[in-house]
mmCIF file of C-alpha atoms in Angstrom:
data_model
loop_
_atom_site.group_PDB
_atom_site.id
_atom_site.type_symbol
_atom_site.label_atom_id
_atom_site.label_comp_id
_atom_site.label_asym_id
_atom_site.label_seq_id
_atom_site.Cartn_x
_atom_site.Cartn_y
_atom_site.Cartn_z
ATOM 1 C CA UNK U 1 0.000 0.000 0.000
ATOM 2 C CA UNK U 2 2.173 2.778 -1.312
ATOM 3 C CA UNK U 3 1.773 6.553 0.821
ATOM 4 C CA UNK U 4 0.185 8.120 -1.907
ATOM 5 C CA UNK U 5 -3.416 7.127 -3.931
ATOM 6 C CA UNK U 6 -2.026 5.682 -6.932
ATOM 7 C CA UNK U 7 -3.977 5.360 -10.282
ATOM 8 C CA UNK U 8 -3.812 1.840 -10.121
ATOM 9 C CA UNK U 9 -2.278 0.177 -7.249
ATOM 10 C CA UNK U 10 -1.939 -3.105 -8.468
ATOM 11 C CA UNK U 11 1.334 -1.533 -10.492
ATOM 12 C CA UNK U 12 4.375 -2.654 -8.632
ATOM 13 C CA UNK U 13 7.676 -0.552 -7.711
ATOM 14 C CA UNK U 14 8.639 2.196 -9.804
ATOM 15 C CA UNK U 15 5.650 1.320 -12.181
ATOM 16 C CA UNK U 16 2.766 2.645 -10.045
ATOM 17 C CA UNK U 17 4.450 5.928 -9.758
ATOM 18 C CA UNK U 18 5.516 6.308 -13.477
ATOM 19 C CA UNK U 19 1.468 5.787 -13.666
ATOM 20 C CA UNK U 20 0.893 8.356 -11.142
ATOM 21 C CA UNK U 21 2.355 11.429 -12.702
ATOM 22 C CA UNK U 22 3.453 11.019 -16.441
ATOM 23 C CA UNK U 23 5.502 14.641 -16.460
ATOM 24 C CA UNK U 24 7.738 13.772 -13.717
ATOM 25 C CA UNK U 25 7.574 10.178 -15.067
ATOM 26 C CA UNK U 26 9.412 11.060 -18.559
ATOM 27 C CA UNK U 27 12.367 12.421 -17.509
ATOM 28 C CA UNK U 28 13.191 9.690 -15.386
ATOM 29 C CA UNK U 29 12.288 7.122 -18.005
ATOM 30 C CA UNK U 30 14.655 8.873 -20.620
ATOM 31 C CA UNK U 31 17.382 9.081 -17.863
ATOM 32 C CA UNK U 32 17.334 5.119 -17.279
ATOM 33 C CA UNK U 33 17.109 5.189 -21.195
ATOM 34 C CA UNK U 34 20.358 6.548 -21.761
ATOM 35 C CA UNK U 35 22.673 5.881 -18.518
ATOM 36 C CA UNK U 36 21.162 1.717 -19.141
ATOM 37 C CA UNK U 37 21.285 1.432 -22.933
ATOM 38 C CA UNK U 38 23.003 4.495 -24.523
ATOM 39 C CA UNK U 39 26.489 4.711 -26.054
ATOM 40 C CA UNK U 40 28.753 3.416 -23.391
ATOM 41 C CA UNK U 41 31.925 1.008 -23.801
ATOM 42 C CA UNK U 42 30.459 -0.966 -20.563
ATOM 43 C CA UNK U 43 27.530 -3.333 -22.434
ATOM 44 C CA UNK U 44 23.924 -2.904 -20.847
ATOM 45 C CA UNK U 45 24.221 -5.961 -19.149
ATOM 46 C CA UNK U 46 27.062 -4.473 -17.030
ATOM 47 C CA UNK U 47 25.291 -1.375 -16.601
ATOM 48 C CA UNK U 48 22.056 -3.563 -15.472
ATOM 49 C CA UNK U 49 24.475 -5.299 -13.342
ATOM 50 C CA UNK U 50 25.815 -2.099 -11.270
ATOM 51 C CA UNK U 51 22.318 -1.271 -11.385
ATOM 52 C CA UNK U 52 21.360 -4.094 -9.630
ATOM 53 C CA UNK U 53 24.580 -4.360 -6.829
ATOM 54 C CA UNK U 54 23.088 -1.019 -5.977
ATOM 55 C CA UNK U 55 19.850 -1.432 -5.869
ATOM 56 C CA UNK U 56 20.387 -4.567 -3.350
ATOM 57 C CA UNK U 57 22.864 -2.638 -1.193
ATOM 58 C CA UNK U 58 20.172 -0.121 -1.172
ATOM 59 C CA UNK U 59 17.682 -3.003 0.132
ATOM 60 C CA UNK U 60 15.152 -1.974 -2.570
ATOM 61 C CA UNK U 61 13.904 -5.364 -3.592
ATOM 62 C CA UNK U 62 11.958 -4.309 -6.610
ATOM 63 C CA UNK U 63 14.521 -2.749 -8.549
ATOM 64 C CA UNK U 64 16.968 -5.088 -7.387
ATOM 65 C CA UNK U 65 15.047 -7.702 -9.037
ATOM 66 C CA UNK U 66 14.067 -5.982 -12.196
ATOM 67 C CA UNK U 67 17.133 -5.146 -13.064
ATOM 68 C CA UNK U 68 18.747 -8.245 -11.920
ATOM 69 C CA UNK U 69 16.021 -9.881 -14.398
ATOM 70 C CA UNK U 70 17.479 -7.564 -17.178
ATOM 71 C CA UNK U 71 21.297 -8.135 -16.699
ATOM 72 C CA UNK U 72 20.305 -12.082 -17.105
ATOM 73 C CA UNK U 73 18.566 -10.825 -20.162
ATOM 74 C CA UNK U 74 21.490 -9.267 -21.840
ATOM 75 C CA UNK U 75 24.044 -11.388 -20.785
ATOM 76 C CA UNK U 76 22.017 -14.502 -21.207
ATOM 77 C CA UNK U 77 23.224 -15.440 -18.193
ATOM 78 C CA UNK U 78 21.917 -17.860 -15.262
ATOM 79 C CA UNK U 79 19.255 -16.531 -12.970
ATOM 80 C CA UNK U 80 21.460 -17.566 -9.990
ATOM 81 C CA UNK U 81 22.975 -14.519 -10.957
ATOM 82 C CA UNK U 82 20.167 -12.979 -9.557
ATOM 83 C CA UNK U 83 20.922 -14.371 -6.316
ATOM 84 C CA UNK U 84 24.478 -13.945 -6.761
ATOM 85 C CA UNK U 85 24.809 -9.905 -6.690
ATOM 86 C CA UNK U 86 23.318 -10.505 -2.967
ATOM 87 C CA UNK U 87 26.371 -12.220 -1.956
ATOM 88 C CA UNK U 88 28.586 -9.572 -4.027
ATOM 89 C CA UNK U 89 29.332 -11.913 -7.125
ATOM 90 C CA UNK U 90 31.034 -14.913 -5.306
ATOM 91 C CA UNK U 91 30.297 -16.932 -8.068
ATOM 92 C CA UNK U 92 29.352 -15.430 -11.027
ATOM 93 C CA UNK U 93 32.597 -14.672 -13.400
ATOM 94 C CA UNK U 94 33.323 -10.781 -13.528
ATOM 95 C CA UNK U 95 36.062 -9.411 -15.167
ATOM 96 C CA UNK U 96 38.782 -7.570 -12.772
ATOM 97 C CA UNK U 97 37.606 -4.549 -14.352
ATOM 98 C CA UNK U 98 33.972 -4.876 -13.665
ATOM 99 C CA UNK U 99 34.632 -6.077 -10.322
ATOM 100 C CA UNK U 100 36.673 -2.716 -9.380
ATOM 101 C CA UNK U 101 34.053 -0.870 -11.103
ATOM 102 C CA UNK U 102 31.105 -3.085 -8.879
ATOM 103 C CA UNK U 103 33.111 -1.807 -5.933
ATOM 104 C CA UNK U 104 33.262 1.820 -6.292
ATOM 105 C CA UNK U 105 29.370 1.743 -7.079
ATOM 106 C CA UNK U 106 29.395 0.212 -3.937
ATOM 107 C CA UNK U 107 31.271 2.836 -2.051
ATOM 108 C CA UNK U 108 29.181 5.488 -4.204
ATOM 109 C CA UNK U 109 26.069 4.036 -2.457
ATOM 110 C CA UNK U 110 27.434 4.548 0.960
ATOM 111 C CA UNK U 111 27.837 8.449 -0.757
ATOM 112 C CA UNK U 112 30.089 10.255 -2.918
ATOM 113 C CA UNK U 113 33.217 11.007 -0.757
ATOM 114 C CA UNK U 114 33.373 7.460 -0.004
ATOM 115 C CA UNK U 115 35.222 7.210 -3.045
ATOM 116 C CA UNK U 116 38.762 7.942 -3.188
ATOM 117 C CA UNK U 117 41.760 7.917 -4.865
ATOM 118 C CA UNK U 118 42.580 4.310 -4.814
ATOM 119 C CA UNK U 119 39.606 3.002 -5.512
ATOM 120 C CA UNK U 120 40.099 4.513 -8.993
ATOM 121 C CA UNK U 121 43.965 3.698 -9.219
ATOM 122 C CA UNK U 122 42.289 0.109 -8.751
ATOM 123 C CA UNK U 123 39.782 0.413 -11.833
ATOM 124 C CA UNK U 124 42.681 2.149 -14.113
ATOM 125 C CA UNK U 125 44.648 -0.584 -13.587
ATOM 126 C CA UNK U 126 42.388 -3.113 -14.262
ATOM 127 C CA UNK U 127 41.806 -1.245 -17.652
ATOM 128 C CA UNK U 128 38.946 0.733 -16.685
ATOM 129 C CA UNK U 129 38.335 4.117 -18.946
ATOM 130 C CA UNK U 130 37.654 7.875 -17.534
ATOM 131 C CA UNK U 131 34.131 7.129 -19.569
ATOM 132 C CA UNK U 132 33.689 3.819 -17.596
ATOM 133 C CA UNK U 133 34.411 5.263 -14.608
ATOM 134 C CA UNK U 134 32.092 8.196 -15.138
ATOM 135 C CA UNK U 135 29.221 6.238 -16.372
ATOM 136 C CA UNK U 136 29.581 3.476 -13.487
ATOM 137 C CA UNK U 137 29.387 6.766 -10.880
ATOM 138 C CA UNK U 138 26.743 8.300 -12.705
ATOM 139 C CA UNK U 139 24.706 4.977 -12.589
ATOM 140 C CA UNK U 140 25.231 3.913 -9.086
ATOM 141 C CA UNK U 141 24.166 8.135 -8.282
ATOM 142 C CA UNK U 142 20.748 7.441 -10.503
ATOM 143 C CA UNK U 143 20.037 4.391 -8.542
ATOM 144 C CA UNK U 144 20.291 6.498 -5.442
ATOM 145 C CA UNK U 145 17.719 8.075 -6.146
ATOM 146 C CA UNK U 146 15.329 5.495 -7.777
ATOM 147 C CA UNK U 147 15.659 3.264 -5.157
ATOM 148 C CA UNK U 148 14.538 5.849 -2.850
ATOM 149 C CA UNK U 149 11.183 7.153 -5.253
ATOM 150 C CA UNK U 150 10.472 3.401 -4.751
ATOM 151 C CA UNK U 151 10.866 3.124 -1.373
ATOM 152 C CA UNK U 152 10.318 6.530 0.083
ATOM 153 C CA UNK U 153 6.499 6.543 -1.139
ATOM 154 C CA UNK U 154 6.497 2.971 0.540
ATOM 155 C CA UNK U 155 5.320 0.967 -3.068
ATOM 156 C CA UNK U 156 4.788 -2.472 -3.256
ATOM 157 C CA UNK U 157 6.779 -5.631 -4.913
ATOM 158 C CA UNK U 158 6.403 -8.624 -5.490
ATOM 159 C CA UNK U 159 8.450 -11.084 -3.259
ATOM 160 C CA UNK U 160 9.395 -13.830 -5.766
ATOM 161 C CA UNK U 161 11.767 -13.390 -8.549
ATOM 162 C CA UNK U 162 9.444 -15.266 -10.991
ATOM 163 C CA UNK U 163 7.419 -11.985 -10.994
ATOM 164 C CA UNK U 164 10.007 -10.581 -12.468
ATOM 165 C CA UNK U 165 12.105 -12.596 -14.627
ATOM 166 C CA UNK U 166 9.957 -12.318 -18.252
ATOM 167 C CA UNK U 167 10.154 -8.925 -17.592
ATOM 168 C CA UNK U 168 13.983 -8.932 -18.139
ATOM 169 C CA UNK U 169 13.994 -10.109 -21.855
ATOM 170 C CA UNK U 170 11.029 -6.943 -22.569
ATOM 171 C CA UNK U 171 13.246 -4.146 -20.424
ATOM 172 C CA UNK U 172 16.333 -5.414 -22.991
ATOM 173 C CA UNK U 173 14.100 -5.252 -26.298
ATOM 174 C CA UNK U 174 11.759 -2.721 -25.561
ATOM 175 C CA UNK U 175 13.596 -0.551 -23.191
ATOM 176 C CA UNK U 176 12.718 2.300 -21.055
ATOM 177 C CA UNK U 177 11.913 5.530 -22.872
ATOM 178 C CA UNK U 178 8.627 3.798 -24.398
ATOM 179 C CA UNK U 179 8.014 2.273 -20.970
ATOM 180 C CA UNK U 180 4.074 1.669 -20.545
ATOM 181 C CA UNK U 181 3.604 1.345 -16.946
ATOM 182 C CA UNK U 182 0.240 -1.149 -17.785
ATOM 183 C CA UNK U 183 1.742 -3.141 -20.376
ATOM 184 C CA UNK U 184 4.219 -3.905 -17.787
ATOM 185 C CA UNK U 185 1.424 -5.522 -15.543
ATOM 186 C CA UNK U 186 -0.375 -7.462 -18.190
ATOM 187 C CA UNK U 187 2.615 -9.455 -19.219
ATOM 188 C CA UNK Q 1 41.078 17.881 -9.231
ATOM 189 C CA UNK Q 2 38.240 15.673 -10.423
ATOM 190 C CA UNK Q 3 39.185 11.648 -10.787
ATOM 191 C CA UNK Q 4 38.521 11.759 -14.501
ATOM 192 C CA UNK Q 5 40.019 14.457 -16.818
ATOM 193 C CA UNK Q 6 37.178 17.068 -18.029
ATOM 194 C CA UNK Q 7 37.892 19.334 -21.022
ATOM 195 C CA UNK Q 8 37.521 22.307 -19.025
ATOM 196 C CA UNK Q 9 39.075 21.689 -15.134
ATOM 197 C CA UNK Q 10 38.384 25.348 -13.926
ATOM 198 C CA UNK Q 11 34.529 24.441 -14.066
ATOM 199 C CA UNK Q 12 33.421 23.415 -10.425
ATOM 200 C CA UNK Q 13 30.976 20.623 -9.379
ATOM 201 C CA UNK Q 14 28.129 19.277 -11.785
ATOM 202 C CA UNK Q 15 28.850 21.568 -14.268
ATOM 203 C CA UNK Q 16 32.346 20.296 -15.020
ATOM 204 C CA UNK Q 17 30.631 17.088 -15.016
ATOM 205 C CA UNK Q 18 27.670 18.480 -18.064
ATOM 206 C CA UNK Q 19 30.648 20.045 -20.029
ATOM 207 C CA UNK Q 20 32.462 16.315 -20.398
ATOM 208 C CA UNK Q 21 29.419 14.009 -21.609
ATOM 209 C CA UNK Q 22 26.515 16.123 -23.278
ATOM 210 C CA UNK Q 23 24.652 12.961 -24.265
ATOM 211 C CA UNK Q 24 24.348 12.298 -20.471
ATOM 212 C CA UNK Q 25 23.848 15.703 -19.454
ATOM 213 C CA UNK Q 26 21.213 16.085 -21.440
ATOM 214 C CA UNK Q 27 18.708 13.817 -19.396
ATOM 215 C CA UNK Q 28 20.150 14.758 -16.003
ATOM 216 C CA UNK Q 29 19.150 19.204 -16.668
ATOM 217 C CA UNK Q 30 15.928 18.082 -18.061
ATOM 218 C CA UNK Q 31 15.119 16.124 -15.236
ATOM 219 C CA UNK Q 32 16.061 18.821 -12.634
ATOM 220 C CA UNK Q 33 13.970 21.591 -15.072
ATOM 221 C CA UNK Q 34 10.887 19.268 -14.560
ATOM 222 C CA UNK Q 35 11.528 18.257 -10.563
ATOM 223 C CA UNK Q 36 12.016 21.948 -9.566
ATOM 224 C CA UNK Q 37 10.903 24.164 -11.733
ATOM 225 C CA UNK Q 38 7.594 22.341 -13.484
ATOM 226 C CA UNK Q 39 4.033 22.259 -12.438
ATOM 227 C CA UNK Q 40 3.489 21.485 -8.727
ATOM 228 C CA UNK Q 41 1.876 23.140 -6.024
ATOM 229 C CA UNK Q 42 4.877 24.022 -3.909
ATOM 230 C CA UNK Q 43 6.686 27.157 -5.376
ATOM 231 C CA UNK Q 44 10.083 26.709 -7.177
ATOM 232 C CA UNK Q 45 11.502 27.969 -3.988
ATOM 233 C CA UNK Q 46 9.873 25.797 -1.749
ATOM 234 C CA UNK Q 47 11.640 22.898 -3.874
ATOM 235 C CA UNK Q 48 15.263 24.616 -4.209
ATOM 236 C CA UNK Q 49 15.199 24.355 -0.432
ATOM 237 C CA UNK Q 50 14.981 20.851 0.126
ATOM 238 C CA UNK Q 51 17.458 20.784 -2.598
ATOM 239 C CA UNK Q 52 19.713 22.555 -0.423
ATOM 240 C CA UNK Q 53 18.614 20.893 2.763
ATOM 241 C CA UNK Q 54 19.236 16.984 1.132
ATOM 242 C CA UNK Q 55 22.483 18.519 -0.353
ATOM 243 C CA UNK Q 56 24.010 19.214 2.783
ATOM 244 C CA UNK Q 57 22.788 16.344 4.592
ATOM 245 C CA UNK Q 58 24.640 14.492 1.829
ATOM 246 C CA UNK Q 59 27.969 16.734 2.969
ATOM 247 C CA UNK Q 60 27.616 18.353 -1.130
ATOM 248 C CA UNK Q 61 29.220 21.629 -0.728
ATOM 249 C CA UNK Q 62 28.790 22.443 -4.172
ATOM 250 C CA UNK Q 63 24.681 21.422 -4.546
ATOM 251 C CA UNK Q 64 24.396 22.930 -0.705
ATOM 252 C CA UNK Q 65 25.012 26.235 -1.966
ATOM 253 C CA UNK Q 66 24.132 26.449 -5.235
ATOM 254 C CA UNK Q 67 20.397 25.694 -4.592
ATOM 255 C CA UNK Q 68 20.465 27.426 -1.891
ATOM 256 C CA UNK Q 69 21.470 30.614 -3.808
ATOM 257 C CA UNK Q 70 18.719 29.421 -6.349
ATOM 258 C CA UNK Q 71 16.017 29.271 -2.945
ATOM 259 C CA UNK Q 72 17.381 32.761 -2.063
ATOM 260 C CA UNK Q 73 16.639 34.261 -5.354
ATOM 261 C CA UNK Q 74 13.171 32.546 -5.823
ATOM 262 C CA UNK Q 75 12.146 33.267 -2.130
ATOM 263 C CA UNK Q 76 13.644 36.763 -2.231
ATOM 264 C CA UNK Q 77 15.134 36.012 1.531
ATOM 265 C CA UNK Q 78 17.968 37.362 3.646
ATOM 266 C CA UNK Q 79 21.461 35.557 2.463
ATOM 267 C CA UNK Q 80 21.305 34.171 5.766
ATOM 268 C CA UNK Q 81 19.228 31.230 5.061
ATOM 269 C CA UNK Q 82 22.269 29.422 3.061
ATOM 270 C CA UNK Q 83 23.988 28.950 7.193
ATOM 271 C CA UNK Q 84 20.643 28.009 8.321
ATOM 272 C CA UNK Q 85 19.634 25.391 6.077
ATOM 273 C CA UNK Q 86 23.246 23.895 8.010
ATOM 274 C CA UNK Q 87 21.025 24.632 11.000
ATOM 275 C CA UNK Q 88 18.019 22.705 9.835
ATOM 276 C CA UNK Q 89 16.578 25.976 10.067
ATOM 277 C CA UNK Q 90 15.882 27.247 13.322
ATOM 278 C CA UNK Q 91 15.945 30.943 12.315
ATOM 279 C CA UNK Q 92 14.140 30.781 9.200
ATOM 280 C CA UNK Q 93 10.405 31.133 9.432
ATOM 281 C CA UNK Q 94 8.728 27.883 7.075
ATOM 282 C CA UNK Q 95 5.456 26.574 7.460
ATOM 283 C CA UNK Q 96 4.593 23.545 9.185
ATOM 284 C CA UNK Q 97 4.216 21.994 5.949
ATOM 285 C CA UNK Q 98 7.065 22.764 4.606
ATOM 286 C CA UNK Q 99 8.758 21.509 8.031
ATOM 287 C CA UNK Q 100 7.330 18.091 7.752
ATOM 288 C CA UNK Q 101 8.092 17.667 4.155
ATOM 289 C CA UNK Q 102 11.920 18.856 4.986
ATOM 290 C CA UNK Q 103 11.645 16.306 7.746
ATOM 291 C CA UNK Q 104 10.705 13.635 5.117
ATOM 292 C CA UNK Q 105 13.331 14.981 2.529
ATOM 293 C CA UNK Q 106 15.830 13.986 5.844
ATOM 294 C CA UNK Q 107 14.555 10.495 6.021
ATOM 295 C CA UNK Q 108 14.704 9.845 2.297
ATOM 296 C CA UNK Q 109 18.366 11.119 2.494
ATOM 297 C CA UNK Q 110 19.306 8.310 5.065
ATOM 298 C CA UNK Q 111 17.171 5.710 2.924
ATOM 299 C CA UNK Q 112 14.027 5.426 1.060
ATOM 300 C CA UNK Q 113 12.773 3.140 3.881
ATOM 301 C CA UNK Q 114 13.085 5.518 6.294
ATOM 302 C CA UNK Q 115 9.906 6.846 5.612
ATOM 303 C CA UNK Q 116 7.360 5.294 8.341
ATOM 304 C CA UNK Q 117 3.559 6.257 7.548
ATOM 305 C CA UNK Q 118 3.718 8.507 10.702
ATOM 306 C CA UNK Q 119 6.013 11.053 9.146
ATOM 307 C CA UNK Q 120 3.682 10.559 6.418
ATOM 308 C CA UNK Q 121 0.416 11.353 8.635
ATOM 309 C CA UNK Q 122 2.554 14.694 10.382
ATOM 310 C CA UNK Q 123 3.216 16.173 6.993
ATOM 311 C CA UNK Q 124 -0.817 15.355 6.042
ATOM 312 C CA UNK Q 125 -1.810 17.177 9.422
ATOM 313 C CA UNK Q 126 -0.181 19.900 8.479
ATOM 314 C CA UNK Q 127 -1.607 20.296 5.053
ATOM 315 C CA UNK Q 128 0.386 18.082 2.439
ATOM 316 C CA UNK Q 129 -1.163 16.498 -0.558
ATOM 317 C CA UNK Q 130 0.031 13.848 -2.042
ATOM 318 C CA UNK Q 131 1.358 15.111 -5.226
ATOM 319 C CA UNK Q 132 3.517 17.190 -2.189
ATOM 320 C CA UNK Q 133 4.547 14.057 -0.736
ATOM 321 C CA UNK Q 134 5.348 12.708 -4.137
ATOM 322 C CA UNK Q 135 7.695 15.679 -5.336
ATOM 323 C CA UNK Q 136 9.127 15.476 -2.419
ATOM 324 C CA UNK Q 137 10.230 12.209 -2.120
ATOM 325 C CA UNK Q 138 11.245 12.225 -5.490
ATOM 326 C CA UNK Q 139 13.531 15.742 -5.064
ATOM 327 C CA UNK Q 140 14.938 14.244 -1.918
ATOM 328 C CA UNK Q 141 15.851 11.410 -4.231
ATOM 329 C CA UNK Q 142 17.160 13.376 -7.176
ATOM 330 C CA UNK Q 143 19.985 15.062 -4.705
ATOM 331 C CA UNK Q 144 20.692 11.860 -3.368
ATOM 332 C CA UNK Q 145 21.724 11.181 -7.062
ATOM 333 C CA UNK Q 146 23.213 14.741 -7.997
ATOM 334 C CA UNK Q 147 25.329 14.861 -4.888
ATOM 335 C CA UNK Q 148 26.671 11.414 -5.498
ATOM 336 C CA UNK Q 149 27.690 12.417 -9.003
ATOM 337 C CA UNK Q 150 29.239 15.451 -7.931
ATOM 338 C CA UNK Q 151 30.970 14.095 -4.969
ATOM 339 C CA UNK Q 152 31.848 10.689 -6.139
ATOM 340 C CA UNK Q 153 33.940 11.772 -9.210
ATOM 341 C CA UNK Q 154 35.940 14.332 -7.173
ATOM 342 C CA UNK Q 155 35.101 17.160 -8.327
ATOM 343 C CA UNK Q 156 36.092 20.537 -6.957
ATOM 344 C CA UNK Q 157 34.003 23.301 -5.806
ATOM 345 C CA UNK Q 158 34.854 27.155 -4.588
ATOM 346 C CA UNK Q 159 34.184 27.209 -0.721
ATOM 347 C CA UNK Q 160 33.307 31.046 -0.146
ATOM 348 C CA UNK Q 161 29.218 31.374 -0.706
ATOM 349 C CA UNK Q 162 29.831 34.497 -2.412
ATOM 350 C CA UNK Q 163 30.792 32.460 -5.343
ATOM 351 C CA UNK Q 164 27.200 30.974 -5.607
ATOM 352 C CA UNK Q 165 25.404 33.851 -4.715
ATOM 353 C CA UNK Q 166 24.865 35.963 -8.248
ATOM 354 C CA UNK Q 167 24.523 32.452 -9.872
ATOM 355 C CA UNK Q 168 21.020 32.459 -8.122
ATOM 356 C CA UNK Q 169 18.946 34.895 -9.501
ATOM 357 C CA UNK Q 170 20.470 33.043 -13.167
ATOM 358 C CA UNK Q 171 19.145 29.892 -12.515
ATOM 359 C CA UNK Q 172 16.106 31.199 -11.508
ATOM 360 C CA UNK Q 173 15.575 32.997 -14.471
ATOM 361 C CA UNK Q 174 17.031 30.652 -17.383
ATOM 362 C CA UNK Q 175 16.635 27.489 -15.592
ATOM 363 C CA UNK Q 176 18.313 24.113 -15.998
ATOM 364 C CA UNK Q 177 17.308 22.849 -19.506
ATOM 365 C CA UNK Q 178 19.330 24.971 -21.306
ATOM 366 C CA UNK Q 179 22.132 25.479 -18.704
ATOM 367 C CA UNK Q 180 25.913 26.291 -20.510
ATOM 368 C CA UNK Q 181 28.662 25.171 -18.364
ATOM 369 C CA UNK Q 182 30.741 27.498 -19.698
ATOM 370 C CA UNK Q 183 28.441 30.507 -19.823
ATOM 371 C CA UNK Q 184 27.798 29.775 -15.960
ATOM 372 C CA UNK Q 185 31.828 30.444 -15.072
ATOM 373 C CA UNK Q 186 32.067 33.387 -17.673
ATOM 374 C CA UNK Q 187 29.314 34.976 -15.258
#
């Protein structure tokens, strides 16, 4: 039962509120557009990755899970991936590089001056790019903030990942600029 | 000196930041034009504040004073209020409203699960609608984001307020959509 009196309140997560107001709602669908699936030299799946490290550290289960749902999409990976970011990739096979970018998304969470100097010696060694390191900041920062839209107006989510896993190969094709908040529901 | 190298270094905080990647930029001013500055029934001012207020909470010198020199201009108010948003203003007069939805931008700062209905039901007693309790969530969440970006790619930012202050009644006026990095230094 999210704070507010939602359009429809059967919309999960993010979805019920990019129902609620569509002019605030654009913006942050073009945002996630561009930071998840424009030019970058980290693939989407990556960026869906560091999406969803964040999201988890950020204990927002819905976005978590959605985008957990689309980094399995991309990467065509195994949904114990899913389960995987929650124990900070024990078992999943990252590259060095991704895994020094995972981590200073990590200390971006906590907040922005948590990230220092070596944490970026670290990356650039492991052959990450000023643009990788930019975009994995800038990503972890958006996630910030959608975590807490979801969470702050107290929105719903489902529990199990089922819910969300054929979601994952639609966020990949279809994307998020288009995003129809009731299409999303009906499967 | 910011962690990644910007083709213009003298430019402080997020504007450094908009002058290196215009295809991410892009998103990020629109978004802030819509959150502060579009429809919504608490003023432009009203909004700048708890801009300033999350800022600082989030220890983001540069977004601290810059929206506050933004509310300053929009609220046509004494200087002053740029210390006591540092304060968690005790001198400035606000309305109750406005002090429960401040107290809610607080909790979103720490976590989007901070919010407990009964910060929800003192900001409602004292007059908030939900579309109030929406924008503010969502600004709360924005900063959490903007300060993050600022702050987690190192970027540096003039300390003395009086290099904020005439940069105020500007953003006020032109907005963010159209904001020029480079036309903000020049002054």
């Amino acid at each position: 039962m999210s704070y507010i009196t939602l359009p429809n309140p059967s919309l999960p997560g993010i979805s019920g509120l990019l129902n609620y107001n569509k002019t605030t709602a654009q913006p942050l669908l073009n945002l996630a557009e561009v930071f998840l699936r424009g030019e970058s030299t980290l693939s989407s799946g990556e960026r869906e990755l560091i999406a969803a490290h964040v999201s988890y550290l950020n204990n927002c289960h819905f976005c978590h899970t959605s985008h957990a749902a689309a980094a399995v999409a991309h990467l065509n990976c195994d949904i114990s991936v899913m389960d995987d970011i929650k124990k900070n990739f024990v078992e999943t096979p990252i590259s060095p590089k991704l895994r020094a970018l995972l981590d200073i998304a990590g200390k971006v969470q906590k907040g922005g001056k948590q990230v220092l100097p070596e944490d970026i010696a670290i990356a650039r060694e492991a052959g990450a790019s000023d643009r990788e390191l930019h975009d994995t900041v800038l990503i972890s920062a958006a996630f910030c903030m959608f975590n807490r839209y979801v969470d702050g107006l107290g929105t719903w989510a489902p529990q199990e990942a089922s819910a969300y896993l054929d979601r994952g190969p639609r966020i990949r094709d279809e994307g998020y600029a288009n995003f129809d908040p009731i299409a999303y529901i009906k499967g």
